[in-house]
Amino acid sequence: MCIRDSIIISNLEASQALLGEGASLDVAFDGVFERTSPRNSLKTHVLLSTDTESVTMRIEGDIIFLNDDAFIRITKAPPAIPALSQLKNQWIKTNRGGGETNSQLNEDEPLFTNVRHTGRTNLNGRSVSTYEITTSTTAVLHFLDQVADILGTRLTADQIANFRNNVSSAQEIKTTVAASKWTHTLRSINSSITMPGRNSVTFTLNLNDRNKKVDITPPEQAVSLQDIINNAQNTNQN
């Protein structure tokens, strides 16, 4: 299955105090996902960008999650961060971490209210029906938990509790959903949450080619992260 995900985090209060101006962080994923055992597999291109009123910084790379391994390759990095620039175009192997398989969420909690059909549109060459939904924070948590499941883990109890505390003042969260016209297969989700401190999180997930066969394999000539750290320490000592 092909996935395209975008998460935008705007932290106006904190960035104003730190940088003297508002800032946002945009993380975009474009890749393929395969449900495998014992852990799901993912291969994706990643674009991370941060923007203020005066500065724009972008980092690009590729990530592969396979079994308990994570492979990371930086393809573009700003010269202002030499440590990243020196690692460009080298596959780095590290431990994937996580591994929690069971959801910590209560499946009996209400997720949606006020579902309203808003029409039809074209998405990636397909005709889809669109819906506007008033979403509970629990529904957003279930969505994030499913994204975590794609990455091969689950939200922890502490992460769930922190999220609930941060968005407790958001009584209603508007979400737009697109589904296939006849089969009602989910194609897209877009949601935005405003939290205290003028902070906001917006995420969009697009799904394509649900039954498409994908081939996710480890890259050749990957160097372990520990070897890179050891070499750097030896260089500094010399």
Coordinates of C-alpha atoms in Angstrom, one line a residue:
M1 CA 0.0 0.0 0.0
C2 CA 1.2 3.5 -0.8
I3 CA 1.0 6.2 1.9
R4 CA 1.5 9.9 1.9
D5 CA 1.4 11.7 5.2
S6 CA 1.9 15.3 6.3
I7 CA 2.2 16.6 9.8
I8 CA 2.4 20.4 10.5
I9 CA 3.2 21.6 14.0
S10 CA 2.9 25.3 14.8
N11 CA 4.3 26.3 18.1
L12 CA 3.8 30.1 18.2
E13 CA 4.3 30.8 21.9
A14 CA 7.4 28.7 22.4
S15 CA 9.1 29.7 19.2
Q16 CA 8.3 33.4 19.9
A17 CA 10.1 33.1 23.2
L18 CA 13.1 31.2 21.7
L19 CA 13.5 32.8 18.3
G20 CA 11.6 36.1 18.6
E21 CA 9.2 35.0 15.9
G22 CA 6.6 32.3 15.1
A23 CA 7.7 29.0 13.6
S24 CA 6.2 25.8 12.2
L25 CA 7.6 22.3 11.6
D26 CA 6.3 20.3 8.6
V27 CA 7.1 16.6 8.3
A28 CA 6.0 14.9 5.0
F29 CA 6.2 11.1 4.3
D30 CA 5.8 9.5 0.8
G31 CA 6.3 5.8 0.6
V32 CA 5.0 2.3 0.8
F33 CA 3.8 0.1 3.7
E34 CA 3.5 -3.7 4.0
R35 CA 1.8 -5.6 6.8
T36 CA 4.3 -8.2 7.8
S37 CA 5.1 -10.5 10.8
P38 CA 6.4 -10.0 13.4
R39 CA 6.5 -6.2 12.6
N40 CA 5.1 -4.1 9.8
S41 CA 7.5 -2.8 7.2
L42 CA 7.8 0.7 5.8
K43 CA 9.9 2.4 3.1
T44 CA 9.4 6.1 2.8
H45 CA 11.0 9.4 1.6
V46 CA 10.9 12.1 4.4
L47 CA 11.0 15.8 4.1
L48 CA 11.4 17.8 7.3
S49 CA 11.2 21.6 7.0
T50 CA 11.0 24.4 9.6
D51 CA 9.9 27.9 8.7
T52 CA 10.0 31.2 10.6
E53 CA 9.3 34.6 9.2
S54 CA 13.0 35.0 8.3
V55 CA 14.5 31.5 8.0
T56 CA 13.7 28.3 6.2
M57 CA 15.5 25.0 6.8
R58 CA 15.0 21.7 5.1
I59 CA 16.3 18.2 5.6
E60 CA 15.4 15.3 3.2
G61 CA 16.1 11.6 3.4
D62 CA 14.9 8.0 3.3
I63 CA 13.8 5.6 6.0
I64 CA 13.3 1.9 5.9
F65 CA 11.7 0.0 8.8
L66 CA 12.3 -3.7 8.5
N67 CA 11.9 -6.2 11.4
D68 CA 13.8 -4.7 14.3
D69 CA 16.1 -2.6 12.2
A70 CA 15.8 1.0 11.0
F71 CA 17.8 2.3 8.0
I72 CA 18.2 6.0 7.6
R73 CA 19.8 8.0 4.7
I74 CA 20.1 11.8 4.6
T75 CA 20.0 13.1 1.0
K76 CA 19.8 16.8 1.7
A77 CA 20.9 18.8 4.7
P78 CA 21.7 22.5 5.3
P79 CA 25.4 23.5 5.5
A80 CA 24.6 25.1 8.8
I81 CA 24.4 21.6 10.3
P82 CA 27.8 20.1 9.3
A83 CA 27.2 16.9 11.4
L84 CA 24.3 16.0 9.1
S85 CA 26.0 17.2 5.9
Q86 CA 28.9 14.8 6.6
L87 CA 26.5 11.8 6.7
K88 CA 24.8 12.6 3.4
N89 CA 24.0 9.7 1.0
Q90 CA 25.2 7.0 3.5
W91 CA 22.8 4.4 4.8
I92 CA 22.9 4.2 8.6
K93 CA 21.6 1.2 10.4
T94 CA 20.2 1.4 13.9
N95 CA 17.7 -0.3 16.3
R96 CA 14.1 0.4 15.4
G97 CA 13.0 0.6 19.0
G98 CA 9.4 0.3 20.1
G99 CA 7.8 -3.0 19.4
E100 CA 4.6 -2.7 21.5
T101 CA 1.9 -4.7 19.7
N102 CA -1.3 -4.2 21.8
S103 CA -3.2 -0.9 21.8
Q104 CA -3.5 0.8 25.1
L105 CA -6.7 2.6 24.1
N106 CA -10.2 1.7 25.2
E107 CA -12.2 0.6 22.1
D108 CA -15.6 1.5 23.7
E109 CA -15.0 5.2 23.9
P110 CA -17.0 7.4 21.4
L111 CA -15.1 8.5 18.4
F112 CA -17.3 10.6 16.1
T113 CA -20.4 12.8 16.2
N114 CA -22.2 14.9 13.6
V115 CA -21.1 13.1 10.4
R116 CA -22.0 15.2 7.4
H117 CA -21.7 14.2 3.7
T118 CA -20.2 17.3 1.9
G119 CA -20.0 16.1 -1.7
R120 CA -17.7 14.4 -4.1
T121 CA -14.2 15.2 -5.5
N122 CA -11.4 13.7 -7.4
L123 CA -8.4 12.3 -5.4
N124 CA -5.4 10.8 -7.2
G125 CA -7.6 10.0 -10.2
R126 CA -10.4 8.4 -8.2
S127 CA -13.9 9.7 -7.5
V128 CA -14.3 9.9 -3.7
S129 CA -17.1 11.0 -1.3
T130 CA -16.1 13.5 1.3
Y131 CA -17.4 13.8 4.9
E132 CA -17.0 16.4 7.6
I133 CA -16.9 14.8 11.1
T134 CA -16.8 16.3 14.6
T135 CA -14.1 14.2 16.2
S136 CA -13.3 13.4 19.8
T137 CA -9.7 13.4 21.1
T138 CA -10.0 9.6 21.4
A139 CA -10.6 9.3 17.6
V140 CA -7.4 11.3 17.0
L141 CA -5.6 9.1 19.4
H142 CA -6.8 6.0 17.6
F143 CA -5.6 7.5 14.3
L144 CA -2.1 8.2 15.8
D145 CA -2.1 4.8 17.3
Q146 CA -2.7 3.3 13.9
V147 CA 0.1 5.4 12.4
A148 CA 2.3 4.1 15.2
D149 CA 1.2 0.6 14.3
I150 CA 2.4 1.2 10.7
L151 CA 5.8 2.1 12.2
G152 CA 5.8 -1.2 14.1
T153 CA 4.8 0.0 17.6
R154 CA 1.9 1.5 19.6
L155 CA 1.3 4.6 21.7
T156 CA 2.3 4.1 25.3
A157 CA 0.0 4.8 28.2
D158 CA 2.2 7.9 29.1
Q159 CA 2.0 9.3 25.5
I160 CA -1.8 8.8 25.5
A161 CA -2.1 10.6 28.9
N162 CA 0.1 13.5 27.8
F163 CA -1.9 13.9 24.6
R164 CA -5.2 14.0 26.5
N165 CA -3.8 16.7 28.9
N166 CA -2.5 18.9 26.0
V167 CA -5.8 18.9 24.1
S168 CA -8.2 18.8 27.0
S169 CA -9.4 22.3 26.1
A170 CA -10.3 21.3 22.5
Q171 CA -13.9 20.4 22.8
E172 CA -14.5 19.7 19.1
I173 CA -12.0 18.7 16.4
K174 CA -13.1 19.0 12.8
T175 CA -11.9 16.2 10.6
T176 CA -12.4 15.7 6.8
V177 CA -12.5 12.2 5.5
A178 CA -12.5 11.0 1.9
A179 CA -13.7 7.5 1.0
S180 CA -14.2 5.5 -2.3
K181 CA -17.6 6.2 -3.8
W182 CA -18.9 2.6 -3.9
T183 CA -16.7 0.5 -1.6
H184 CA -16.3 3.2 1.1
T185 CA -12.6 2.4 1.4
L186 CA -10.7 5.1 3.3
R187 CA -8.6 7.3 1.0
S188 CA -7.7 10.4 3.0
I189 CA -8.0 12.0 6.5
N190 CA -7.3 15.6 7.4
S191 CA -7.6 17.0 10.9
S192 CA -6.4 20.0 12.8
I193 CA -6.1 20.5 16.6
T194 CA -5.5 23.8 18.4
M195 CA -3.9 23.5 21.8
P196 CA -3.0 25.9 24.6
G197 CA -0.3 28.4 23.9
R198 CA -1.5 29.1 20.3
N199 CA 0.0 25.7 19.3
S200 CA -1.6 23.7 16.6
V201 CA -1.1 20.3 14.9
T202 CA -2.5 19.5 11.5
F203 CA -2.1 16.1 9.9
T204 CA -3.1 14.7 6.5
L205 CA -2.9 11.0 5.5
N206 CA -3.5 9.8 1.9
L207 CA -3.7 6.1 1.1
N208 CA -3.3 4.6 -2.4
D209 CA -3.0 1.2 -4.1
R210 CA -4.3 -0.7 -1.1
N211 CA -3.6 -4.2 -2.5
K212 CA -0.4 -3.2 -4.5
K213 CA 2.5 -5.7 -3.8
V214 CA 5.6 -3.9 -2.5
D215 CA 9.1 -5.1 -2.0
I216 CA 10.9 -3.7 1.0
T217 CA 14.5 -5.0 1.5
P218 CA 17.5 -3.7 3.5
P219 CA 19.9 -1.4 1.6
E220 CA 23.4 -2.5 0.7
Q221 CA 26.5 -1.3 2.5
A222 CA 24.7 0.2 5.5
V223 CA 26.9 1.3 8.3
S224 CA 25.8 0.9 11.9
L225 CA 25.2 4.0 14.0
Q226 CA 27.4 2.7 16.7
D227 CA 30.3 2.4 14.3
I228 CA 29.8 6.0 13.2
I229 CA 29.8 7.2 16.8
N230 CA 33.0 5.1 17.6
N231 CA 34.8 6.5 14.6
A232 CA 33.9 10.1 15.5
Q233 CA 35.1 9.5 19.1
N234 CA 38.4 8.1 17.9
T235 CA 38.9 11.0 15.5
N236 CA 38.4 13.5 18.3
Q237 CA 40.8 11.7 20.5
N238 CA 43.5 11.8 17.8

